CSV table of C-alpha atoms in Angstrom, one decimal:
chain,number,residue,atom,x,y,z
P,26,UNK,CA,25.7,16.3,4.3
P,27,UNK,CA,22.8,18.3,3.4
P,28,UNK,CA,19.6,17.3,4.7
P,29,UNK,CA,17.6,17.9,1.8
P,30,UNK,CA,19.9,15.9,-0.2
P,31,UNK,CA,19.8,12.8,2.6
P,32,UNK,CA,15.9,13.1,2.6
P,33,UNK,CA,16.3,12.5,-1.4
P,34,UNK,CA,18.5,9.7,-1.3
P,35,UNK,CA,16.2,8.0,1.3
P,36,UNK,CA,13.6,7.2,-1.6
P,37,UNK,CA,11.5,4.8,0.9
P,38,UNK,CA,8.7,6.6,0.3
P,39,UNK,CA,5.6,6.5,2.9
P,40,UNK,CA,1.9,6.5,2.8
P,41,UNK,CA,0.3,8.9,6.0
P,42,UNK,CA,-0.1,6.0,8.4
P,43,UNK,CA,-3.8,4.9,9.0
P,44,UNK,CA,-5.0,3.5,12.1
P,45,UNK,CA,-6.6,0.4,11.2
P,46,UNK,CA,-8.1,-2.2,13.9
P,47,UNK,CA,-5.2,-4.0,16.2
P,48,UNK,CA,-5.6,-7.8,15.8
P,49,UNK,CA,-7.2,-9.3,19.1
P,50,UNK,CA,-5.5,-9.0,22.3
P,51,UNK,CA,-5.2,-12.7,22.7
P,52,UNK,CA,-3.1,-13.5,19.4
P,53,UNK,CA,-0.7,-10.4,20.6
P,54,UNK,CA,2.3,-11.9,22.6
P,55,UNK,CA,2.7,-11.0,26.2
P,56,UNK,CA,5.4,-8.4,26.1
P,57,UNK,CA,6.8,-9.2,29.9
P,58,UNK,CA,7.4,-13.2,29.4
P,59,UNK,CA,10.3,-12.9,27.5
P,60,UNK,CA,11.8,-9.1,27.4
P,61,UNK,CA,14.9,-10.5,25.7
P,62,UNK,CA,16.5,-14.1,24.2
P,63,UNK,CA,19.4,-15.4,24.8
P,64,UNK,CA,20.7,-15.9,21.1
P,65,UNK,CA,24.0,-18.8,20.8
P,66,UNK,CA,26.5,-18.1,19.1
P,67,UNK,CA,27.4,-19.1,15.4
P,68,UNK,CA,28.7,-19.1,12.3
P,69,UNK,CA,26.1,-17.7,9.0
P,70,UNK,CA,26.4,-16.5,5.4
P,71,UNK,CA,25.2,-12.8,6.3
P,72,UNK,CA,24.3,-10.9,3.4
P,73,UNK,CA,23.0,-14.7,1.4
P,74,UNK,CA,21.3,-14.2,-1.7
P,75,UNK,CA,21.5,-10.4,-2.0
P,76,UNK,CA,18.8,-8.9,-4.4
P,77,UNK,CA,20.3,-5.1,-4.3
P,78,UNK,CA,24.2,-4.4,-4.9
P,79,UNK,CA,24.8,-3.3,-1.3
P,80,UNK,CA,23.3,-6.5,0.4
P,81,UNK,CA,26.5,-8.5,-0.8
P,82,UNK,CA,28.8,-10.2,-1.4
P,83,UNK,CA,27.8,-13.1,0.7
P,84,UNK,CA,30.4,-13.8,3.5
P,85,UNK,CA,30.8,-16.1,6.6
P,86,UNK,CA,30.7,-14.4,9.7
P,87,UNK,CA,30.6,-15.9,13.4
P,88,UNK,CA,29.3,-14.1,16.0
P,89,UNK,CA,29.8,-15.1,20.1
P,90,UNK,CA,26.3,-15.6,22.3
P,91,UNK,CA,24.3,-12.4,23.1
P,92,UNK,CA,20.9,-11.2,24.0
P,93,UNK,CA,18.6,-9.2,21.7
P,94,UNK,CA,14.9,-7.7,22.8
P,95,UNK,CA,12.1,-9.6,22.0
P,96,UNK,CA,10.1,-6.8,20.4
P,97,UNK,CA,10.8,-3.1,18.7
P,98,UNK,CA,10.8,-0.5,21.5
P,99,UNK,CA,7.6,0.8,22.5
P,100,UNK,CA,6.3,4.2,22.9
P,101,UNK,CA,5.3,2.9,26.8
P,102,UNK,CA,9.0,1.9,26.7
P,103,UNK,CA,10.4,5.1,25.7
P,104,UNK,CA,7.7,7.1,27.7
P,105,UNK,CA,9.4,5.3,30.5
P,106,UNK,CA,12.6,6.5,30.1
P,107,UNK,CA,11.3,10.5,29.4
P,108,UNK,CA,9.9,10.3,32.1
P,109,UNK,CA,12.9,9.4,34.3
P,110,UNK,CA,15.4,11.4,32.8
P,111,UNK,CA,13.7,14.1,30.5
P,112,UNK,CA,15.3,13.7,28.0
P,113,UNK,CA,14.5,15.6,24.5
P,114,UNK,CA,14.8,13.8,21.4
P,115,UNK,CA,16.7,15.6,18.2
P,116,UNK,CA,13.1,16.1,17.0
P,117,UNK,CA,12.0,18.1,20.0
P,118,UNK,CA,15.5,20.1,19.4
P,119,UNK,CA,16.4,23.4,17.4
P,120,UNK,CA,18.3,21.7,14.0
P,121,UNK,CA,21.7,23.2,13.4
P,122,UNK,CA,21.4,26.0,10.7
P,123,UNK,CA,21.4,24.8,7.6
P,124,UNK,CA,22.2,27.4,4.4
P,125,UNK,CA,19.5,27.1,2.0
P,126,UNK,CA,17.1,25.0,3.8
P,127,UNK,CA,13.2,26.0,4.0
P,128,UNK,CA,12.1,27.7,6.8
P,129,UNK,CA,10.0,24.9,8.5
P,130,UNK,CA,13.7,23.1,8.4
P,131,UNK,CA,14.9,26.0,10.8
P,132,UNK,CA,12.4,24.9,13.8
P,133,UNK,CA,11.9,21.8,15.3
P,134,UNK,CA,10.4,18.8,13.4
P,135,UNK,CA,11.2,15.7,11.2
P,136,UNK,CA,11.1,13.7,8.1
P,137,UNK,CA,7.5,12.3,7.2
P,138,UNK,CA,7.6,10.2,4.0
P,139,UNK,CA,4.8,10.9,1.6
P,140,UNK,CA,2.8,9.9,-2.0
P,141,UNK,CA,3.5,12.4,-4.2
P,142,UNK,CA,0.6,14.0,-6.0
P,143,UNK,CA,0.5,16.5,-8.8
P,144,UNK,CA,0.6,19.4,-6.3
P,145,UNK,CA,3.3,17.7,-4.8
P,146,UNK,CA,5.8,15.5,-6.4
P,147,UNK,CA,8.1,15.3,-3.1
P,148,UNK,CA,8.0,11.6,-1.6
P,149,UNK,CA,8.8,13.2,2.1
P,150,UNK,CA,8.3,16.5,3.9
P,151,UNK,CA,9.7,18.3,6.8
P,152,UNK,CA,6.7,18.8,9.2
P,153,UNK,CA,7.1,21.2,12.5
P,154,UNK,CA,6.2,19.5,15.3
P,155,UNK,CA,6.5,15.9,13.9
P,156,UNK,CA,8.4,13.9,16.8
P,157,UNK,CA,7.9,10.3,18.8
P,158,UNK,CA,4.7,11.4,20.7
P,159,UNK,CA,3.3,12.8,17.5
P,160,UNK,CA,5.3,11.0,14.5
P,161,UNK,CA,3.4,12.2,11.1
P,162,UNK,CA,3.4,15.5,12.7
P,163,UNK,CA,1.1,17.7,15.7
P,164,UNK,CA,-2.4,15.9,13.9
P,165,UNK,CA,-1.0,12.2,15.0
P,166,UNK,CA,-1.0,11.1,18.6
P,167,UNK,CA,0.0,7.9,20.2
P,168,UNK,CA,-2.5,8.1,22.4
P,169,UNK,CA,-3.7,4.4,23.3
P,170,UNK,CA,-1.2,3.2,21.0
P,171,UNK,CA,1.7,2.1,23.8
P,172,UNK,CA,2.2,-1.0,22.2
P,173,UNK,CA,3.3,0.3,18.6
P,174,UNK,CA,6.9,0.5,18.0
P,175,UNK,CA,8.4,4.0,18.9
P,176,UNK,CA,10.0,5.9,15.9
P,177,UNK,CA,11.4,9.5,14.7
P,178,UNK,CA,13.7,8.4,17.3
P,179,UNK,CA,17.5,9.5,15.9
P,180,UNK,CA,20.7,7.3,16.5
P,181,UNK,CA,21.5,10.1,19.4
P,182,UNK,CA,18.3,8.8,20.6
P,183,UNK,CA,18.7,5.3,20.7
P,184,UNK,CA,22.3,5.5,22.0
P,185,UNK,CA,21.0,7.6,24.9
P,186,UNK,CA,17.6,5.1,25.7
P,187,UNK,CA,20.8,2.0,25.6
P,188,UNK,CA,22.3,3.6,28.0
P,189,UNK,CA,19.8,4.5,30.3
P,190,UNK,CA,18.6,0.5,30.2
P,191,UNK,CA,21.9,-1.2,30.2
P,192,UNK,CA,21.6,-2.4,26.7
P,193,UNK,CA,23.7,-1.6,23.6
P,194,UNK,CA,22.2,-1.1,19.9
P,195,UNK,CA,23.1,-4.0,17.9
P,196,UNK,CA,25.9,-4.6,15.3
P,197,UNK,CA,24.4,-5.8,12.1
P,198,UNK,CA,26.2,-9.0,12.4
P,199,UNK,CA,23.7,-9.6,15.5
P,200,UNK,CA,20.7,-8.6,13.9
P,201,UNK,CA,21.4,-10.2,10.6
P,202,UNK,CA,22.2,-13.8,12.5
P,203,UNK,CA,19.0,-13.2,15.1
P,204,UNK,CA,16.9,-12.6,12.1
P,205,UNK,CA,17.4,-15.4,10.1
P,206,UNK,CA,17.4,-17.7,13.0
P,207,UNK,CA,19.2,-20.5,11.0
P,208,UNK,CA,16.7,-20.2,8.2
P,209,UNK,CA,16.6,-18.6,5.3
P,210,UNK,CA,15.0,-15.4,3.7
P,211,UNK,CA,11.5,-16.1,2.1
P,212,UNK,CA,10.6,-14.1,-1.2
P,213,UNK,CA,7.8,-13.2,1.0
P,214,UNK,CA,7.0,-13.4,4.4
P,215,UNK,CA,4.2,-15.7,4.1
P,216,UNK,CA,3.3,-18.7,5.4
P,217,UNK,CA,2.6,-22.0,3.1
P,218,UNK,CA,-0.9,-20.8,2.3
P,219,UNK,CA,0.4,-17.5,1.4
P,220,UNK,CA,-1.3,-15.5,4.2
P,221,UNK,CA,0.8,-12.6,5.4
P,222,UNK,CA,3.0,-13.2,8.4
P,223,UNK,CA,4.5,-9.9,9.4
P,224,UNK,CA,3.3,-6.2,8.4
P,225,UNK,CA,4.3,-5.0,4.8
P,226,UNK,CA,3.0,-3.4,2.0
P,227,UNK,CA,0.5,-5.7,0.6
P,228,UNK,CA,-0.5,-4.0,-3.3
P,229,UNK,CA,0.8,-2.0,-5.5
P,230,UNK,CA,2.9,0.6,-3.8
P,231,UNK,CA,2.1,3.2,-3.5
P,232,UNK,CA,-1.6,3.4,-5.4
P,233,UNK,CA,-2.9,1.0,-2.7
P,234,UNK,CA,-2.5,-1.0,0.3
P,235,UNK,CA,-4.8,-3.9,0.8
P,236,UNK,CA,-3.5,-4.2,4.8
P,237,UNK,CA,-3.9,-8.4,3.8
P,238,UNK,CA,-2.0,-8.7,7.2
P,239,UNK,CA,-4.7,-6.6,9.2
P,240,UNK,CA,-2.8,-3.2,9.4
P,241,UNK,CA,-1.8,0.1,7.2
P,242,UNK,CA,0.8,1.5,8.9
P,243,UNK,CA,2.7,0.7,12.5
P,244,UNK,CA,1.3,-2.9,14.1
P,245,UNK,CA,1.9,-3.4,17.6
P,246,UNK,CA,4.3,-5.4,18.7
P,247,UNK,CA,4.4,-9.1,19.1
P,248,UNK,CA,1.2,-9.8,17.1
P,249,UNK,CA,2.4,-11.6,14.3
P,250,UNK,CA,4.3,-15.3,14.9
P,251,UNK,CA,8.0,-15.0,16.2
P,252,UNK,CA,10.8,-16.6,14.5
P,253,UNK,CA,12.9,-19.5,15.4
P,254,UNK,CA,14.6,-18.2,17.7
P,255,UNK,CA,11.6,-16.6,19.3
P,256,UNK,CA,11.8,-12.8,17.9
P,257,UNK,CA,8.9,-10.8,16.8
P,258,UNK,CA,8.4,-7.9,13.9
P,259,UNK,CA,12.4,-8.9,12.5
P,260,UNK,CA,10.8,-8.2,8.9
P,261,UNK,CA,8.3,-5.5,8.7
P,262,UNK,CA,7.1,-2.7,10.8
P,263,UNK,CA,10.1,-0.7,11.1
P,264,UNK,CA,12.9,-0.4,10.1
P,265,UNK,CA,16.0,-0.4,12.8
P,266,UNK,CA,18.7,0.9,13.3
P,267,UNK,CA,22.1,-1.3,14.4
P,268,UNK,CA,25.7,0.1,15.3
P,269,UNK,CA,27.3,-0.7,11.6
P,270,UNK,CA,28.1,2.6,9.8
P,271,UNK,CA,27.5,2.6,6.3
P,272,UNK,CA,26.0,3.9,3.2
P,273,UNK,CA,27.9,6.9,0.5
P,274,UNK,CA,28.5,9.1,3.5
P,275,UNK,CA,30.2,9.1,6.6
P,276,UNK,CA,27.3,10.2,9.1
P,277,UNK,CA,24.6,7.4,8.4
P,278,UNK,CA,24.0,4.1,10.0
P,279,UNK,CA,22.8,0.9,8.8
P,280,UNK,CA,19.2,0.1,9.3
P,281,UNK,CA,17.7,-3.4,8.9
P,282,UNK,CA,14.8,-5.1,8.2
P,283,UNK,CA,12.5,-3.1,6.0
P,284,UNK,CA,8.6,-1.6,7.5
P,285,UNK,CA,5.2,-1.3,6.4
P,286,UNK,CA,5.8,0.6,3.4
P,287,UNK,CA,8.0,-2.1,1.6
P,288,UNK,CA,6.1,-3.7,-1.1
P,289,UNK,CA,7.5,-6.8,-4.1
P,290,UNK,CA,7.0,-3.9,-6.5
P,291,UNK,CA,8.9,-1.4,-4.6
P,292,UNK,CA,11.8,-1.6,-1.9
P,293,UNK,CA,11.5,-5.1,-1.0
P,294,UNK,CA,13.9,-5.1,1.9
P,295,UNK,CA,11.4,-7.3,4.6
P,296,UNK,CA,14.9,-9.5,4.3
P,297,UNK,CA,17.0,-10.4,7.3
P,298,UNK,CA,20.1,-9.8,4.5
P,299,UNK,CA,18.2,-6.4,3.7
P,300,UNK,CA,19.9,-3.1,4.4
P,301,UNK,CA,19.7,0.7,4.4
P,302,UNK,CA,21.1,3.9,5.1
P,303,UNK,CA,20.0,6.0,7.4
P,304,UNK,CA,21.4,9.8,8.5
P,305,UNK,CA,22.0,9.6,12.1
P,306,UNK,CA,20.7,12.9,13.1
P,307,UNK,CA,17.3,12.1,11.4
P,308,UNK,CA,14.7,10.2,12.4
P,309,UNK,CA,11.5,9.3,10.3
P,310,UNK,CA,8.3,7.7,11.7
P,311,UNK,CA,9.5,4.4,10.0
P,312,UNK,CA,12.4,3.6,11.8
P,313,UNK,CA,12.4,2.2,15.4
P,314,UNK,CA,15.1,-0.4,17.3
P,315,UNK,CA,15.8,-2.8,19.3
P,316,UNK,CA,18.6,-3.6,21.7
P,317,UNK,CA,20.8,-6.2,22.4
P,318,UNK,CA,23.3,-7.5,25.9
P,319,UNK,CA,26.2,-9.3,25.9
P,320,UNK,CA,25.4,-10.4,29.4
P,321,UNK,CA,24.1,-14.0,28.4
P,322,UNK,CA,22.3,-15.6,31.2
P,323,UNK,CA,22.1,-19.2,31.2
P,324,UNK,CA,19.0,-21.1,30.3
P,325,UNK,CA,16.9,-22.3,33.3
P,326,UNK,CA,17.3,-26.2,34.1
C-alpha cells in the first residue's frame, strides 16, 4: 500500500519532541541488574475490556514461560549492534519508487508526526534525513540521550537487531500477558493519588502538554516504577512492535502499548489490551521494541 495513504491512516498524531529535564539518576533503574525476566506461563483474558472495536472481543489465551527485556531498546543498545555489523536501517536506505509520491519521499528519510497548523493541516511529514541517530529529522541528535528508547527503527530492523542478540520480537500474546502482569488495565496510569506513573500525554492533546510525569517527549528507560512482574515503560513512551500481523492490510504489524503522545482526549491506547497498526517498512520516532527468549532460565535458589 501506498505510503501516503499508510501515513494517513496512522492518525497518531505527534508533537516535535522537547527535551525536557531526565528525572534524577538515582530514581532511574539500573539497566544491567535485570536485562530480562523470566515471565511464567499462564492463562489471561487478552484483549479485557476493549475501548476501540479492534481491541476485542475478549478471549482466553495461555501462553508457555518466556523471557521478555526489562526495558525498550536503547539507542546505546542499537549503537551496539551498528557498530558490530554496520548495519543500515530502512531509514538510512533509498525507498522503493513510489508513483506519485513527493520528491523528499524519493530520498532517504522517515515519518515524523506533527500538529497541524493553518499552513499545514498534515498531522505527519516525510523529513530527509530523519532516522534513529537523528529521529525528528538532521536538527535532532541523540547525543547524550543513550538511555532513551531507540525508534524510526522498521520491523526489518528489529527482526535484524533479534537476530544479531539471540532474541525474538514478541507475539502479542506475550506482550499483552507481560503487561498486565495479572492485573488489570487502569483508566489511567496513575497511582492512588493520581500522580502520573509512566510517560503520556498529560492535557489536552494536542494544544498542550503539561509533562505532569516530568517529560515531553521520549523518557529514558526504567525511570518510572515497573510492574508486577518487574517491567518498565509497558504503557507509554513508545509504542512497540510484536510479531502479530494485523490491521486492513497485509504488510503491517501490531504495535502495543501506546507513547507519549497518547492523551484521555485523544488515542488513549497506554493499555496493555491497546493495539495498532503499523506498516512494516516504516518506522516513526514513536515506535521502539522490545524482545523476548524462550530460553527460560530457572530462578536462582
Amino acid at each position: 500500500m501506498h505510503k501516503l495513504a499508510i501515513l494517513a491512516l496512522l492518525a497518531l498524531a505527534a508533537c516535535k519532541a522537547q527535551q525536557p529535564p531526565q528525572q534524577p539518576a538515582s530514581t532511574c533503574a539500573d539497566l544491567a541488574a535485570a536485562p530480562m525476566v523470566a515471565i511464567p506461563g499462564g492463562s489471561f483474558v487478552m484483549g479485557d475490556n476493549p475501548l476501540y472495536p479492534e481491541e476485542g472481543p475478549p478471549r482466553t489465551v495461555t501462553v508457555k514461560p518466556f523471557r521478555i527485556d526489562s526495558h525498550e531498546l536503547t539507542n546505546a543498545e542499537f549503537a551496539a549492534f551498528v557498530k558490530a555489523t554496520g548495519y543500515r536501517t530502512m531509514a538510512e536506505r533509498l525507498p522503493p519508487k513510489l508513483p506519485g509520491a513527493p520528491p523528499e519521499m524519493l530520498v532517504p528519510g522517515s515519518a515524523v508526526f506533527t500538529v497541524p497548523t493553518h499552513d499545514d493541516p498534515r498531522w505527519w511529514r516525510w523529513v530527509v534525513g530523519a532516522e534513529w541517530r537523528h529521529p525528528s529529522g538532521p536538527a535532532e541528535s541523540i547525543v547524550g540521550r543513550d538511555r532513551e528508547p531507540v525508534v524510526q527503527i522498521a520491523y526489518e530492523d528489529a527482526e535484524a537487531y533479534a537476530r544479531w542478540a539471540g532474541k525474538t520480537l514478541p507475539t502479542e500474546a506475550q506482550w499483552e500477558y507481560a503487561a498486565r502482569a495479572g492485573q488489570k488495565a487502569l483508566p489511567e496510569p496513575v497511582d492512588s493519588e493520581g500522580r502520573p506513573q509512566a510517560n503520556y500525554y498529560q492535557g489536552v492533546f494536542p494544544q498542550r502538554d503539561l509533562g505532569l510525569d516530568g517529560y515531553k517527549g521520549r523518557a529514558p528507560v526504567g525511570c518510572f516504577k515497573p510492574n508486577a512482574f518487574g517491567l518498565y515503560d509497558m504503557i507509554g513512551n513508545v509504542w512497540e512492535w510484536t510479531s502479530d500481523p494485523g490491521g486492513p492490510q497485509g504488510d503491517m504489524h501490531v504495535i502495543k502499548g501506546g507513547s507519549y503522545l497518547c492523551a484521555s482526549n485523544y488515542c488513549a491506547r497506554y493499555r496493555p489490551a491497546a493495539r495498532q497498526f503499523q506498516e512494516r517498512g516504516l518506522g516513526t520516532d514513536h515506535i521502539g521494541v522490545r524482545f523476548v527468549s524462550d530460553v527460560v532460565v530457572p530462578p536462582r535458589r
